[in-house]
PDB file of C-alpha atoms in Angstrom:
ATOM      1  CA  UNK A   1       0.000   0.000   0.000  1.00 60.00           C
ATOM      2  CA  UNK A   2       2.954   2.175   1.088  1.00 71.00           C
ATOM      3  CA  UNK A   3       4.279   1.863  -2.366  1.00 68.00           C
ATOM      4  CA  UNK A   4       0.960   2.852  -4.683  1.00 71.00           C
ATOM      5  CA  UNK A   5       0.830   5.770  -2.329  1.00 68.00           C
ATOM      6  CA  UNK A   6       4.708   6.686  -3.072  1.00 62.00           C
ATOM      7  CA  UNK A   7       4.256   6.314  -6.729  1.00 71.00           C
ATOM      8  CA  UNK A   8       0.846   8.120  -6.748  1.00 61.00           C
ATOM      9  CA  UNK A   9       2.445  11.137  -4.875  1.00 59.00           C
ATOM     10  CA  UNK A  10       5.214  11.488  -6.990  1.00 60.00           C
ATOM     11  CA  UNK A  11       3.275  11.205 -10.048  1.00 66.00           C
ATOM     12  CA  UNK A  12       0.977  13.872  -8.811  1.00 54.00           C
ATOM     13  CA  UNK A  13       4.096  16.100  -7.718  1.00 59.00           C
ATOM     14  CA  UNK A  14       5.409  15.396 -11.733  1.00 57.00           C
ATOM     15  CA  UNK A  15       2.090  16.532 -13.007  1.00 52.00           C
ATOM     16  CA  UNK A  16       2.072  19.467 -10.813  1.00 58.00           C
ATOM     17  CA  UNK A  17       5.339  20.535 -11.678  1.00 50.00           C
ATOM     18  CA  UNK A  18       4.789  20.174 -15.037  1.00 48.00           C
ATOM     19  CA  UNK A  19       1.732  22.515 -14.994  1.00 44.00           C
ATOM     20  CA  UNK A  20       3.317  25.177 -12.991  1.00 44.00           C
ATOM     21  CA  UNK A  21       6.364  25.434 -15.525  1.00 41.00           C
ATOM     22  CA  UNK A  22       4.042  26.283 -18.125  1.00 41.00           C
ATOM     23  CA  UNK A  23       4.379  29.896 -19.528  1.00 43.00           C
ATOM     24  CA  UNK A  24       0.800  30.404 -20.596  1.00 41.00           C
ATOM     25  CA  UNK A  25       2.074  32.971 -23.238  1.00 49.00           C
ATOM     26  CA  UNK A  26       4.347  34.925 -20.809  1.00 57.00           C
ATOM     27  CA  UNK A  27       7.400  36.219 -22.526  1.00 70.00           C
ATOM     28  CA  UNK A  28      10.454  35.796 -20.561  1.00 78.00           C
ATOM     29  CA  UNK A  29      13.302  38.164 -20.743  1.00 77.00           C
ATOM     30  CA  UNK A  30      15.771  36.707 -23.132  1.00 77.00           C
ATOM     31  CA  UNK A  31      13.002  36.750 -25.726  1.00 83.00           C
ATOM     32  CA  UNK A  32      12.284  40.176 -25.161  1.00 82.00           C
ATOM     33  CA  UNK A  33      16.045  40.789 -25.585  1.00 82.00           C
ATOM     34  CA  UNK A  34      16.030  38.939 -28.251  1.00 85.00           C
ATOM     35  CA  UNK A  35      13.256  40.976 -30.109  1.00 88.00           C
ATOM     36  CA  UNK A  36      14.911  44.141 -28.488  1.00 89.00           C
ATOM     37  CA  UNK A  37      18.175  43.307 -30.442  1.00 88.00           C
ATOM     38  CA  UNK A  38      16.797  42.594 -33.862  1.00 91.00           C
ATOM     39  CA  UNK A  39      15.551  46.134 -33.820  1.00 91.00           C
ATOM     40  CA  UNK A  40      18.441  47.520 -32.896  1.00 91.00           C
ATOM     41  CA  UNK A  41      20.555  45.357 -35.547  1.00 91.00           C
ATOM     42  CA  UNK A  42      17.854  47.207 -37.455  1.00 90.00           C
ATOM     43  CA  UNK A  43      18.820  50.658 -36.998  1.00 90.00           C
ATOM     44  CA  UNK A  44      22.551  49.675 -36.238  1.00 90.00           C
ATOM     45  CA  UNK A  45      22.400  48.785 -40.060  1.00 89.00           C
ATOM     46  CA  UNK A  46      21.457  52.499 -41.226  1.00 87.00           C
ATOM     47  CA  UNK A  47      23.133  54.551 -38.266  1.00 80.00           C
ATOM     48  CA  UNK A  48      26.256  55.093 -40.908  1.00 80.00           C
ATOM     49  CA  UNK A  49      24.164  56.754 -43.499  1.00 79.00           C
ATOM     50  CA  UNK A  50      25.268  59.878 -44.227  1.00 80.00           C
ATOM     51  CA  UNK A  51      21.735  60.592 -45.952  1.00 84.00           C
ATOM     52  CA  UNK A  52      18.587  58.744 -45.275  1.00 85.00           C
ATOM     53  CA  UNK A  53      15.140  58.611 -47.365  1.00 88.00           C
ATOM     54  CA  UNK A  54      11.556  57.855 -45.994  1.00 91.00           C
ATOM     55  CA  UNK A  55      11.716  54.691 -46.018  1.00 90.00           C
ATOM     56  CA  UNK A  56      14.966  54.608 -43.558  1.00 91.00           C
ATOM     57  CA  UNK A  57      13.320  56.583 -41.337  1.00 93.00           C
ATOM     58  CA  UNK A  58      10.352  55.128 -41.206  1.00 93.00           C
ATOM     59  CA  UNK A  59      12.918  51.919 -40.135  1.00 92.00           C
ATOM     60  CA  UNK A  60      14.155  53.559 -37.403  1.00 93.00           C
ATOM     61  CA  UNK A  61      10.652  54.588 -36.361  1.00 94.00           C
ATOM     62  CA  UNK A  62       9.260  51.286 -36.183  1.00 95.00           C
ATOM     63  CA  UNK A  63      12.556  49.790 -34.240  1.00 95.00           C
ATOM     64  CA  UNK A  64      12.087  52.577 -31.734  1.00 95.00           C
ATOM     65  CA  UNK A  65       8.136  51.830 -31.285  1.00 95.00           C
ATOM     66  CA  UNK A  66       8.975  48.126 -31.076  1.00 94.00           C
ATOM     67  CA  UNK A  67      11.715  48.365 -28.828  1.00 94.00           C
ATOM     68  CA  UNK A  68       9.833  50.965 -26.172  1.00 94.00           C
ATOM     69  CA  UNK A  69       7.138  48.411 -26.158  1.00 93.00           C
ATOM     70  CA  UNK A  70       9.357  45.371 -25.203  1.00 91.00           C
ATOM     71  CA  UNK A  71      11.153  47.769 -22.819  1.00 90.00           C
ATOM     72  CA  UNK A  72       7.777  48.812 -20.877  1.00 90.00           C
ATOM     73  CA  UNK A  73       6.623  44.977 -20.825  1.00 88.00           C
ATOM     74  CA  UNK A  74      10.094  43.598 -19.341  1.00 84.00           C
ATOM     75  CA  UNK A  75       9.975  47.042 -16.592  1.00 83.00           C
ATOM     76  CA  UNK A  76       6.576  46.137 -15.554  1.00 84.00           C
ATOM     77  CA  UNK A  77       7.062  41.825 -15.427  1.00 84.00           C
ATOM     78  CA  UNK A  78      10.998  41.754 -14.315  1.00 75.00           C
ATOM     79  CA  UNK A  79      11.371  45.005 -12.112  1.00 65.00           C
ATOM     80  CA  UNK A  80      13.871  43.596 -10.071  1.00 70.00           C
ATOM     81  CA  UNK A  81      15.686  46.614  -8.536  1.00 79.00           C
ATOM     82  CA  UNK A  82      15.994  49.887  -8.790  1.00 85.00           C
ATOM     83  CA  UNK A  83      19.317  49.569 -10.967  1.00 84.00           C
ATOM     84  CA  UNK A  84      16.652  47.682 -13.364  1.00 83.00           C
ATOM     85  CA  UNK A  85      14.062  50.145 -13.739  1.00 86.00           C
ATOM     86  CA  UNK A  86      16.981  53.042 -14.175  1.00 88.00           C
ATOM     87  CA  UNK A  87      18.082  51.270 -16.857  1.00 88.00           C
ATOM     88  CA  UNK A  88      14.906  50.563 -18.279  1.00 89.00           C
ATOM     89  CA  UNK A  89      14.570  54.048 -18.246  1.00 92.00           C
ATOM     90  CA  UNK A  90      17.202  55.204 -20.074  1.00 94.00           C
ATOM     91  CA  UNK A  91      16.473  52.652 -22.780  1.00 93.00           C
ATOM     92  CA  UNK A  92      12.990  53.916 -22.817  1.00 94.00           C
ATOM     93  CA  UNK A  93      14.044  58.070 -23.325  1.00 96.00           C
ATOM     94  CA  UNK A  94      16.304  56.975 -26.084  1.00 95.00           C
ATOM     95  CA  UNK A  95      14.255  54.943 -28.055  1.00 95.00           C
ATOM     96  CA  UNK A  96      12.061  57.835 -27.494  1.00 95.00           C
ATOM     97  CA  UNK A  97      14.108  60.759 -28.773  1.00 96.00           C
ATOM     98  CA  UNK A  98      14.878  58.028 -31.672  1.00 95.00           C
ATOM     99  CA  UNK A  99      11.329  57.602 -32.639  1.00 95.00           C
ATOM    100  CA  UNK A 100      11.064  61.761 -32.304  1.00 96.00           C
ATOM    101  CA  UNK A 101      13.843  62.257 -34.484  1.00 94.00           C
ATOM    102  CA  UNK A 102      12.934  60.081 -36.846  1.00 94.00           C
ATOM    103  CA  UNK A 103      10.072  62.046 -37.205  1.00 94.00           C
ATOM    104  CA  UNK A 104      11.497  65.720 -37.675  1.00 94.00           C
ATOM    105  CA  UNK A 105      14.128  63.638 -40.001  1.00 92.00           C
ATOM    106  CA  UNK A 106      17.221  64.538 -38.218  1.00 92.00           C
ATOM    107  CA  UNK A 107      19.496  61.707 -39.143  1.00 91.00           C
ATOM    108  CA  UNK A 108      22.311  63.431 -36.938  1.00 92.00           C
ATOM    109  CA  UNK A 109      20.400  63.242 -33.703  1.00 94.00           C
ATOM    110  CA  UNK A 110      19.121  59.593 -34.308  1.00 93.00           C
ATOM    111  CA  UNK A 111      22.512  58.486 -34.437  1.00 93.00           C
ATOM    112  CA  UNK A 112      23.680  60.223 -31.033  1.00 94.00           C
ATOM    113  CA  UNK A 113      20.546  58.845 -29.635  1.00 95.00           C
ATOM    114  CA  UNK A 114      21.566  55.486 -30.912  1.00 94.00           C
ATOM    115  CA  UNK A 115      24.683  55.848 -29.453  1.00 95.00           C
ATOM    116  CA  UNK A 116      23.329  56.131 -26.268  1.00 95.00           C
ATOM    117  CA  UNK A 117      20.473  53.506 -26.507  1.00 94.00           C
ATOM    118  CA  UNK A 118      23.987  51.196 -27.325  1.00 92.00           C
ATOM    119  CA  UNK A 119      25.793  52.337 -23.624  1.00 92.00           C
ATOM    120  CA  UNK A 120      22.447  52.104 -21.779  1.00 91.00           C
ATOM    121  CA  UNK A 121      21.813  48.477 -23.141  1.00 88.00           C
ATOM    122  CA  UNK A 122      25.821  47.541 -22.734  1.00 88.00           C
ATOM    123  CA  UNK A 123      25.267  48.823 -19.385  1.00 86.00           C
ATOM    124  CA  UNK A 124      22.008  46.541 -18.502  1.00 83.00           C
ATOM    125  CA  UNK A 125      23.547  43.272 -20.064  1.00 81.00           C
ATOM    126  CA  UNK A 126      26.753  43.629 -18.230  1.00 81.00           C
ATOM    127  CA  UNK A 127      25.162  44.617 -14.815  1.00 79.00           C
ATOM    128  CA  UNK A 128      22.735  41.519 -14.837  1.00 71.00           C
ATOM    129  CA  UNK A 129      24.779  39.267 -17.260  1.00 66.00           C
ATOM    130  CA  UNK A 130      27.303  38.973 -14.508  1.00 55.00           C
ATOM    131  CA  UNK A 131      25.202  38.556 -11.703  1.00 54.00           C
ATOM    132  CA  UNK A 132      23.033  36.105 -13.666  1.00 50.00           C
ATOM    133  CA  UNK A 133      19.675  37.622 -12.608  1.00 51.00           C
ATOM    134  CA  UNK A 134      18.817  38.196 -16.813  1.00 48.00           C
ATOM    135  CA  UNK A 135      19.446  36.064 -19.504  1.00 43.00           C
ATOM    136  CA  UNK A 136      20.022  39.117 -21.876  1.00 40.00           C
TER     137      UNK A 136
END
């Protein structure tokens, strides 16, 4: 009897585990990295132009969007400290003043903004990377 009652509870501690490990559509934050750094490969790949059409900006536009979305979704599900939401921050205002100048079609000012959505995401990944709170 001892043993049914063994192998029942750890089949029902299995099933349970199992259950509880499922996402249900929650995206964790290496795959918002992840969609974070195809956008900026996106713009990285026109930040050299020396003249840009509509279609360019419009590129950078969209990254920007996309990547303050993803940045607002991993503040409000991964807030782990205030270094965190700081960070998030910064991220967020230059994505921001990307997407802005992008619209007034100042190339010049979308790549200094670029260079400092780079530092503030350098700064993130090596900050968590190292204490292995993110999977960036």
């Amino acid at each position: 009897m001892s043993l049914k009652k063994g192998i029942f509870a750890g089949t029902f501690t299995l099933f349970i585990a199992a259950v509880s490990s499922v996402s249900y559509g929650q995206t964790s934050q290496g795959e918002l990295c992840k969609k974070m750094w195809d956008n900026f490969q996106t713009m990285r790949a026109m930040t050299g132009l020396s003249a840009a059409d509509e279609s360019n900006f419009a590129k950078f536009a969209t990254a920007a969007k996309s990547i303050n979305a993803d940045t607002e979704s991993s503040k409000s599900k991964f807030a782990t400290d205030k270094n965190y939401n700081v960070l998030n921050d910064e991220v967020l205002y230059h994505s921001t003043e990307i997407d802005k100048a992008s619209t007034n079609k100042d190339l010049e000012e979308i790549q200094v903004q670029f260079r400092r959505l780079t530092i503030a995401c350098r700064n993130c990944h090596k900050i968590y990377r190292s204490e292995l709170k993110l999977v960036p």
